[in-house]
GROMACS .gro file of C-alpha atoms in nm:
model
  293
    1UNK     CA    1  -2.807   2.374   2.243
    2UNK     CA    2  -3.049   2.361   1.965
    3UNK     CA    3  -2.975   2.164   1.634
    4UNK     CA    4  -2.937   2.462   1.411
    5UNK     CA    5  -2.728   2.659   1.625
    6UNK     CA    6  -2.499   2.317   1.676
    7UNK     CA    7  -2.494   2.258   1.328
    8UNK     CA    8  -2.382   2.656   1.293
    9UNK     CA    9  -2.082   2.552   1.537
   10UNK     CA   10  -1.980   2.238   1.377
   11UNK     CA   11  -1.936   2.445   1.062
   12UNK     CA   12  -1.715   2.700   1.191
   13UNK     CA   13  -1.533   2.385   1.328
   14UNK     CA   14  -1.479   2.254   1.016
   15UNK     CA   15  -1.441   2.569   0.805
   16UNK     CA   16  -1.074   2.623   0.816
   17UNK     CA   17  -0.995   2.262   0.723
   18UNK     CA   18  -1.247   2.237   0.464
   19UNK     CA   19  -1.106   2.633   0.314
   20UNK     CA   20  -0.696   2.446   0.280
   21UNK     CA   21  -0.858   2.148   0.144
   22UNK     CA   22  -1.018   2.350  -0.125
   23UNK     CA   23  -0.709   2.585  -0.191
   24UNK     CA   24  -0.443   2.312  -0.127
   25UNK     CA   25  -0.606   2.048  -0.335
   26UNK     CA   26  -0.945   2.118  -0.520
   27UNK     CA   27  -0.827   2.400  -0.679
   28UNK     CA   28  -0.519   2.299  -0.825
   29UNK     CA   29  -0.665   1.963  -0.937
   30UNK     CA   30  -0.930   2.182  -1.129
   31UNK     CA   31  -0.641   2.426  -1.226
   32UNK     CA   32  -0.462   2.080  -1.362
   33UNK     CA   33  -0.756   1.981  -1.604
   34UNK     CA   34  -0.790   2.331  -1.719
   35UNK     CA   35  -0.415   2.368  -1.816
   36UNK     CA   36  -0.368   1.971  -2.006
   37UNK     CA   37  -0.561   2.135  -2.284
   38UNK     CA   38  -0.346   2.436  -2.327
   39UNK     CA   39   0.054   2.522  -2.456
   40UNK     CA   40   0.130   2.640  -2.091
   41UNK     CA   41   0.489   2.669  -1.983
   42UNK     CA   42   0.709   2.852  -1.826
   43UNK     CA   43   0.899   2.980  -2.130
   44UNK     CA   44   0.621   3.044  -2.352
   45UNK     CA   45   0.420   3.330  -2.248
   46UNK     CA   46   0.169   3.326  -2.512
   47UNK     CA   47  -0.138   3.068  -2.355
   48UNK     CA   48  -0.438   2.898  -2.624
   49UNK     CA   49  -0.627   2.605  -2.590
   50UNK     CA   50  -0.463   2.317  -2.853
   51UNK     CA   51  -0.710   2.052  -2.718
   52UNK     CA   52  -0.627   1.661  -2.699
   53UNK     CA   53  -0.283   1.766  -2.825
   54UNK     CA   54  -0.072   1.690  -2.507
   55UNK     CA   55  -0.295   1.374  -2.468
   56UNK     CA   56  -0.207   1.270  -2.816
   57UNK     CA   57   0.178   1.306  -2.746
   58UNK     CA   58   0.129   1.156  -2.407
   59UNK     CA   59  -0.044   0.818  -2.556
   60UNK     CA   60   0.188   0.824  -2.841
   61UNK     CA   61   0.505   0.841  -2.623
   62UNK     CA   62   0.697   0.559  -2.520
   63UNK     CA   63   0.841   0.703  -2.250
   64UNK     CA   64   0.510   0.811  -2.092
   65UNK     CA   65   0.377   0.480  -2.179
   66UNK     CA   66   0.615   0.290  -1.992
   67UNK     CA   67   0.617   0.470  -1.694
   68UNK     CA   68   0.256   0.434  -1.620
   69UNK     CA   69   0.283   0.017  -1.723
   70UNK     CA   70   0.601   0.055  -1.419
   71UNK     CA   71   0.355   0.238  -1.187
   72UNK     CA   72   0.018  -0.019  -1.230
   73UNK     CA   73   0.280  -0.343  -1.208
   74UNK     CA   74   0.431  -0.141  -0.898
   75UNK     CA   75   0.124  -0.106  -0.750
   76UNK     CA   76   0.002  -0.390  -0.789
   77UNK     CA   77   0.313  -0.608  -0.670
   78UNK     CA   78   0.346  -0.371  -0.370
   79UNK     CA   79  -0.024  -0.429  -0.275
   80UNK     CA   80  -0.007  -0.834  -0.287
   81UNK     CA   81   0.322  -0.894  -0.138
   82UNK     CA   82   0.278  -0.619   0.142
   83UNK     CA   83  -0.038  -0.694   0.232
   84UNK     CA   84   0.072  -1.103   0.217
   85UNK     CA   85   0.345  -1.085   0.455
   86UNK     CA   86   0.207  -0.848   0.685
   87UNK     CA   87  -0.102  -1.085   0.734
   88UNK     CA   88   0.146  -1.368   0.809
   89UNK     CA   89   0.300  -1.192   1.036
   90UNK     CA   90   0.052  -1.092   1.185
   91UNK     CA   91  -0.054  -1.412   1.225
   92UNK     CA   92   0.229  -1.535   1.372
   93UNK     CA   93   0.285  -1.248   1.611
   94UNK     CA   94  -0.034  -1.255   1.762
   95UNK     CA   95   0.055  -1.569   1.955
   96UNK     CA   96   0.182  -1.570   2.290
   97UNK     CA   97   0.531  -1.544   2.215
   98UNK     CA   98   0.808  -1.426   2.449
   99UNK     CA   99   0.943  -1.183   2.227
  100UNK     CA  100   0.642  -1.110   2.037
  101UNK     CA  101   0.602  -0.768   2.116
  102UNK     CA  102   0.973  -0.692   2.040
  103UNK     CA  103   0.931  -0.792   1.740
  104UNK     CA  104   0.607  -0.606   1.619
  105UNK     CA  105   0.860  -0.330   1.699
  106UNK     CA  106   1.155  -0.412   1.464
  107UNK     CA  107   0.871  -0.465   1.212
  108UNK     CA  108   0.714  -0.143   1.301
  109UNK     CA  109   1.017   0.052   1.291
  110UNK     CA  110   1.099   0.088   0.948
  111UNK     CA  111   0.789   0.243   0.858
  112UNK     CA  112   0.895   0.557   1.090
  113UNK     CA  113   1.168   0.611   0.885
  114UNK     CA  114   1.182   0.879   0.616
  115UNK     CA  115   1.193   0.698   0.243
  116UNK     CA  116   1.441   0.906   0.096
  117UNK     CA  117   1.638   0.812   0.418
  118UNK     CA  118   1.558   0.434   0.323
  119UNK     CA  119   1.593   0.530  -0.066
  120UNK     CA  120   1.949   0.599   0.019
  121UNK     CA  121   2.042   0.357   0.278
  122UNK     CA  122   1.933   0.088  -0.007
  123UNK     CA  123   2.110   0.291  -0.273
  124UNK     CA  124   2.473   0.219  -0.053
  125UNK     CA  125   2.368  -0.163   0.025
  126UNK     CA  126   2.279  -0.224  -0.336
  127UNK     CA  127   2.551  -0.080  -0.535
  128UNK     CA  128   2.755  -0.228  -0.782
  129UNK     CA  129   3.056  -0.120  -0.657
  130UNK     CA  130   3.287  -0.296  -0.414
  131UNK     CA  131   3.177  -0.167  -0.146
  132UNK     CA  132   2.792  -0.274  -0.160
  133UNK     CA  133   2.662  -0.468   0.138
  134UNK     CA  134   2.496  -0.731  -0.094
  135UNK     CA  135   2.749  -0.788  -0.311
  136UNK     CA  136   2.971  -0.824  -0.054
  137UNK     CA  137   2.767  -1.072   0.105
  138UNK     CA  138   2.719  -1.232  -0.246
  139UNK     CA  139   3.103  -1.248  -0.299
  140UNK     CA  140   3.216  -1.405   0.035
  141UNK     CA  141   2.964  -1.735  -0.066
  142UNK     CA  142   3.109  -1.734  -0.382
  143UNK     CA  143   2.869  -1.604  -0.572
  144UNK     CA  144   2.888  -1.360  -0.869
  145UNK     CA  145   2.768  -0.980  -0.843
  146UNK     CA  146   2.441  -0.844  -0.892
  147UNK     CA  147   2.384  -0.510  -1.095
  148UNK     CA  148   2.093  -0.430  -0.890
  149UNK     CA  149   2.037  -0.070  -0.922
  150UNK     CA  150   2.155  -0.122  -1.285
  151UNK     CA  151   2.023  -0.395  -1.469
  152UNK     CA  152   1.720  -0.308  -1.678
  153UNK     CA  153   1.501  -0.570  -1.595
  154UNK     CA  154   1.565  -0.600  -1.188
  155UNK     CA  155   1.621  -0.218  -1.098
  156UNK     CA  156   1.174  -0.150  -1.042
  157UNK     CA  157   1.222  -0.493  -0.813
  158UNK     CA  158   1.461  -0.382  -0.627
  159UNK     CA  159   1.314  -0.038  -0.526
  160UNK     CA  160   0.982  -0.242  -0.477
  161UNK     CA  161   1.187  -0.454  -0.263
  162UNK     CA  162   1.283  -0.212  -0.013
  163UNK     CA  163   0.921  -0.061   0.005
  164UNK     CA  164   0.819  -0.387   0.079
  165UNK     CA  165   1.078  -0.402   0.397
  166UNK     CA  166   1.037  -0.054   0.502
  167UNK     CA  167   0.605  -0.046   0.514
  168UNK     CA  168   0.514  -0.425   0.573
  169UNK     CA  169   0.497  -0.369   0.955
  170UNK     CA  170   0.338  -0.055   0.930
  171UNK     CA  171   0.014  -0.331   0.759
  172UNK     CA  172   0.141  -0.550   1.011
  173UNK     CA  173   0.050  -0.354   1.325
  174UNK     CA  174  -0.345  -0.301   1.164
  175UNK     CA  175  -0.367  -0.628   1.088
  176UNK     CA  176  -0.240  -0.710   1.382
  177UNK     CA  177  -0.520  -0.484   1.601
  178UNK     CA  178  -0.804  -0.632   1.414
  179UNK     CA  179  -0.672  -0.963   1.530
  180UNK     CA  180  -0.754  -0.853   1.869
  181UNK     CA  181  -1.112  -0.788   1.786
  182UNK     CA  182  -1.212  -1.126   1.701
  183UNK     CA  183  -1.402  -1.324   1.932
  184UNK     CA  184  -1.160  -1.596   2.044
  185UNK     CA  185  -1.486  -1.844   2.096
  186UNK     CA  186  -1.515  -1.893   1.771
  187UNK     CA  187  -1.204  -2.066   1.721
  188UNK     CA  188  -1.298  -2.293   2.058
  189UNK     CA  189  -1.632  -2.401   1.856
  190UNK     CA  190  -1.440  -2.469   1.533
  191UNK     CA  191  -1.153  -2.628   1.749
  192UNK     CA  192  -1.430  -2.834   1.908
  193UNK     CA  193  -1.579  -2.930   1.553
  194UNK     CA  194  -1.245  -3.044   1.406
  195UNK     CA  195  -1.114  -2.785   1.241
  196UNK     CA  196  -0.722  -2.791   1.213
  197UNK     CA  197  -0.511  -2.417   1.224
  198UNK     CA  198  -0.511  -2.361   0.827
  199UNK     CA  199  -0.966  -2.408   0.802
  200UNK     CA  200  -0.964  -2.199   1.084
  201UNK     CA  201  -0.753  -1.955   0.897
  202UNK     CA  202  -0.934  -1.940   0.614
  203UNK     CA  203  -1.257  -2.015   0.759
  204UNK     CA  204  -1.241  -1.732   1.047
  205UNK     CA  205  -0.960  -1.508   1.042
  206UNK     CA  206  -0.889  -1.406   0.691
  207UNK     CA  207  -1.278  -1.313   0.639
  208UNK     CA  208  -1.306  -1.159   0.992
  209UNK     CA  209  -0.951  -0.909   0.879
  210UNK     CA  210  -1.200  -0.739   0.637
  211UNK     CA  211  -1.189  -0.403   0.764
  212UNK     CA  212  -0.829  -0.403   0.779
  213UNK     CA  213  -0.752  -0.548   0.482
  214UNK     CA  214  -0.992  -0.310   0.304
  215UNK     CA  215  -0.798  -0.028   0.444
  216UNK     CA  216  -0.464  -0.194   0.345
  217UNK     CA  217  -0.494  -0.278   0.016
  218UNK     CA  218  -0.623   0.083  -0.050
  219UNK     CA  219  -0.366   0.232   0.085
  220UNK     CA  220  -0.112   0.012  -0.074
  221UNK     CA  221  -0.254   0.043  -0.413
  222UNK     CA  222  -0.213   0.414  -0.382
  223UNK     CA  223   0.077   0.473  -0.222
  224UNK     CA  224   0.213   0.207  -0.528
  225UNK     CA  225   0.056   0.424  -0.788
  226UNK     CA  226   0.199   0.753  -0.633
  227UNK     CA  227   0.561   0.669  -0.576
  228UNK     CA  228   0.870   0.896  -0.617
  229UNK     CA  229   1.071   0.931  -0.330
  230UNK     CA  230   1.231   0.562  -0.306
  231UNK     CA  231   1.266   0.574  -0.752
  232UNK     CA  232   1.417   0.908  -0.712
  233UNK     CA  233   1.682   0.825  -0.406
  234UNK     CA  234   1.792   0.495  -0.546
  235UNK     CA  235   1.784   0.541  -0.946
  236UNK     CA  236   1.666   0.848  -1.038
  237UNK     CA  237   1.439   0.665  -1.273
  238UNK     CA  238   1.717   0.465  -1.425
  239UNK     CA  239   1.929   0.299  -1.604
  240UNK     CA  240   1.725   0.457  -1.899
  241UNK     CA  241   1.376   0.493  -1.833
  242UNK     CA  242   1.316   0.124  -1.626
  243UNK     CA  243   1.209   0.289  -1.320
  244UNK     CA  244   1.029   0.568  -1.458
  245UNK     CA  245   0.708   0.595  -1.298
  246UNK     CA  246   0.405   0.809  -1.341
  247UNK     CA  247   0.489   1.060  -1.074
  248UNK     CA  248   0.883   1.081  -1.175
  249UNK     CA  249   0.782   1.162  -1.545
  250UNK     CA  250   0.509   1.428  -1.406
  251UNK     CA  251   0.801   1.601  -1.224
  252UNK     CA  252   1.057   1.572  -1.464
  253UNK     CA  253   0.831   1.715  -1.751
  254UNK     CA  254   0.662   1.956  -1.522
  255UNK     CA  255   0.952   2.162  -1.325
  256UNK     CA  256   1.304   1.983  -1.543
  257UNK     CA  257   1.149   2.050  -1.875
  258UNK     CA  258   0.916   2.325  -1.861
  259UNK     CA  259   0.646   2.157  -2.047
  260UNK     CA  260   0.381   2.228  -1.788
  261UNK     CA  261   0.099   2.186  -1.951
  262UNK     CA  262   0.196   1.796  -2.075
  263UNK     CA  263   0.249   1.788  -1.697
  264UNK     CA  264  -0.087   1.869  -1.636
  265UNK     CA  265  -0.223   1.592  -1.888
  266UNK     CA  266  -0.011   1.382  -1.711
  267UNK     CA  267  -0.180   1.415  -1.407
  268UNK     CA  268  -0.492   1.390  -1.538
  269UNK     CA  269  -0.418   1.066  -1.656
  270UNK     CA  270  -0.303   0.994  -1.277
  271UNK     CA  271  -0.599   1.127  -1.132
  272UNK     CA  272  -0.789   0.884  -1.400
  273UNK     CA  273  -0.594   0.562  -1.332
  274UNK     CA  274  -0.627   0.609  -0.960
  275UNK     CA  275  -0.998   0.630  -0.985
  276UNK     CA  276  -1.047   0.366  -1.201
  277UNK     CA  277  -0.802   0.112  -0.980
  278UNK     CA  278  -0.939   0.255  -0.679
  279UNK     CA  279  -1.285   0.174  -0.769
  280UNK     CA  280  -1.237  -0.229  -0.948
  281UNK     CA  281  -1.051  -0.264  -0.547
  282UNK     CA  282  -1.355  -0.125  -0.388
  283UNK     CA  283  -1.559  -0.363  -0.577
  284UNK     CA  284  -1.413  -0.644  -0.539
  285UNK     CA  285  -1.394  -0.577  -0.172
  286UNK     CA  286  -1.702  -0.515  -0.147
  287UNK     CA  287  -1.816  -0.858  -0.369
  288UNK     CA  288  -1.573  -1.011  -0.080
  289UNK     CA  289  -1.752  -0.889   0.208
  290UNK     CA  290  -2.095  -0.956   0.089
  291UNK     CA  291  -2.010  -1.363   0.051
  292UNK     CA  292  -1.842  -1.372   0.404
  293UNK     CA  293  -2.153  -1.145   0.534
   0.00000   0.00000   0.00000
């Protein structure tokens, strides 16, 4: 087979993937940009260009404003303390444990869940009410209630805090495999040079889990930025507006309120913020791998 006539295959191949990525996503992102400077919705017919207008109301909007400061400090909590404990347990599950492999599995298994499944589960264990599995626990050492879903300033932890539980094993079990692909011989030749567990650590391991912690912290940071399922199963982005996030405002303005086109600007500011975080990550990753390189 010549080149040209592979190259001819390959794009057939790839033609009906690379047609829905176009209509599923290209499109309406382009569609998105084009409406944020219009007066579309659903209940006013009449369409006209009105500019910066819905960006105007957007920046000038508390509302807006705080949930985008929820989604960055989401994000960015999500991404550290994830990505933290999943190295350490990696770590510590690599070693020849008996039950180590049992228990990459109850790690692992959360992550297979659905998160509105795990939104609700969380909802019932954190409640207020008598009946909550925390406060329960709480009460029987004697210790006074917790508001959790309620409280202004703890409800964005504790959603975080189940998103935490239910993905750290799923950054676990890639941490984990890269683990495998280091050359045990270099921790005989530190070993032999002195080097106690923690310089060895820091020394060997964390630089050689680049690849997977480039991935992870990626992957993290979006998945942070993008959240709705777990806000909207647990508090619907309550009590008032403290666990508003981007993509709960987006919805709510977009489909609750009709006011489509501030929807739009909305997610143009998403689209923005995600590039922008996406790229000071890739950089400092990259700043990373060029020292330990």
């Amino acid at each position: 087979m010549n080149t040209k006539h592979r190259d001819r295959v390959f794009l057939w191949m790839i033609l009906p993937a690379l047609a829905g990525f176009m209509l599923l996503f290209i499109v309406p992102t382009l569609m998105s940009f084009a409406y944020s400077i219009t007066n579309w919705s659903v209940y006013n017919p009449e369409l006209r260009i009105v500019g910066i207008k819905n960006f105007a109301q957007l920046f000038s909007d508390e509302k807006t404003m705080a949930a985008i400061g929820h989604s960055i400090k989401y994000a960015i909590l999500i991404t550290v303390i994830q990505n933290t404990l999943a190295i350490l347990f990696a770590v510590l599950l690599s070693r020849k444990l008996v039950m180590s492999n049992i228990l990459k599995s109850i790690f692992f298994l959360p992550a297979v869940l659905s998160i509105l499944v795990v939104g609700y589960l969380f909802q019932y264990i954190m409640t207020s009410a008598d009946y909550g599995l925390l406060n329960n626990i709480l009460q029987f050492f004697h210790l006074p209630p917790v508001n959790w879903l309620g409280d202004n300033n703890i409800a964005l932890y504790s959603v975080l805090a189940t998103q935490v539980w239910q993905w750290t094993g799923w950054s676990m079990v890639i941490y984990v495999a890269n683990l495998k692909s280091i050359d045990g011989s270099l921790y005989e030749a530190a070993e032999i040079d002195g080097a106690d567990k923690g310089r060895m650590f820091w020394r060997i391991t964390l630089p050689l889990l680049y690849p997977a912690t480039s991935f992870n912290v990626l992957m993290s940071l979006i998945g942070g930025l993008k959240v709705f399922d777990a806000v909207f199963a647990m508090t619907k982005g309550g009590p008032g507006y403290a666990t508003e996030t981007i993509m709960t405002t987006m919805i709510r303005e977009g489909f609750n309120s009709g006011r489509n086109a501030y929807a739009c600007a909305f997610a143009v500011i998403f689209f923005a913020i995600v590039f922008c975080m996406t790229k000071v990550i890739t950089w400092l990753l990259s700043r990373w791998e060029a020292r330990i390189s």
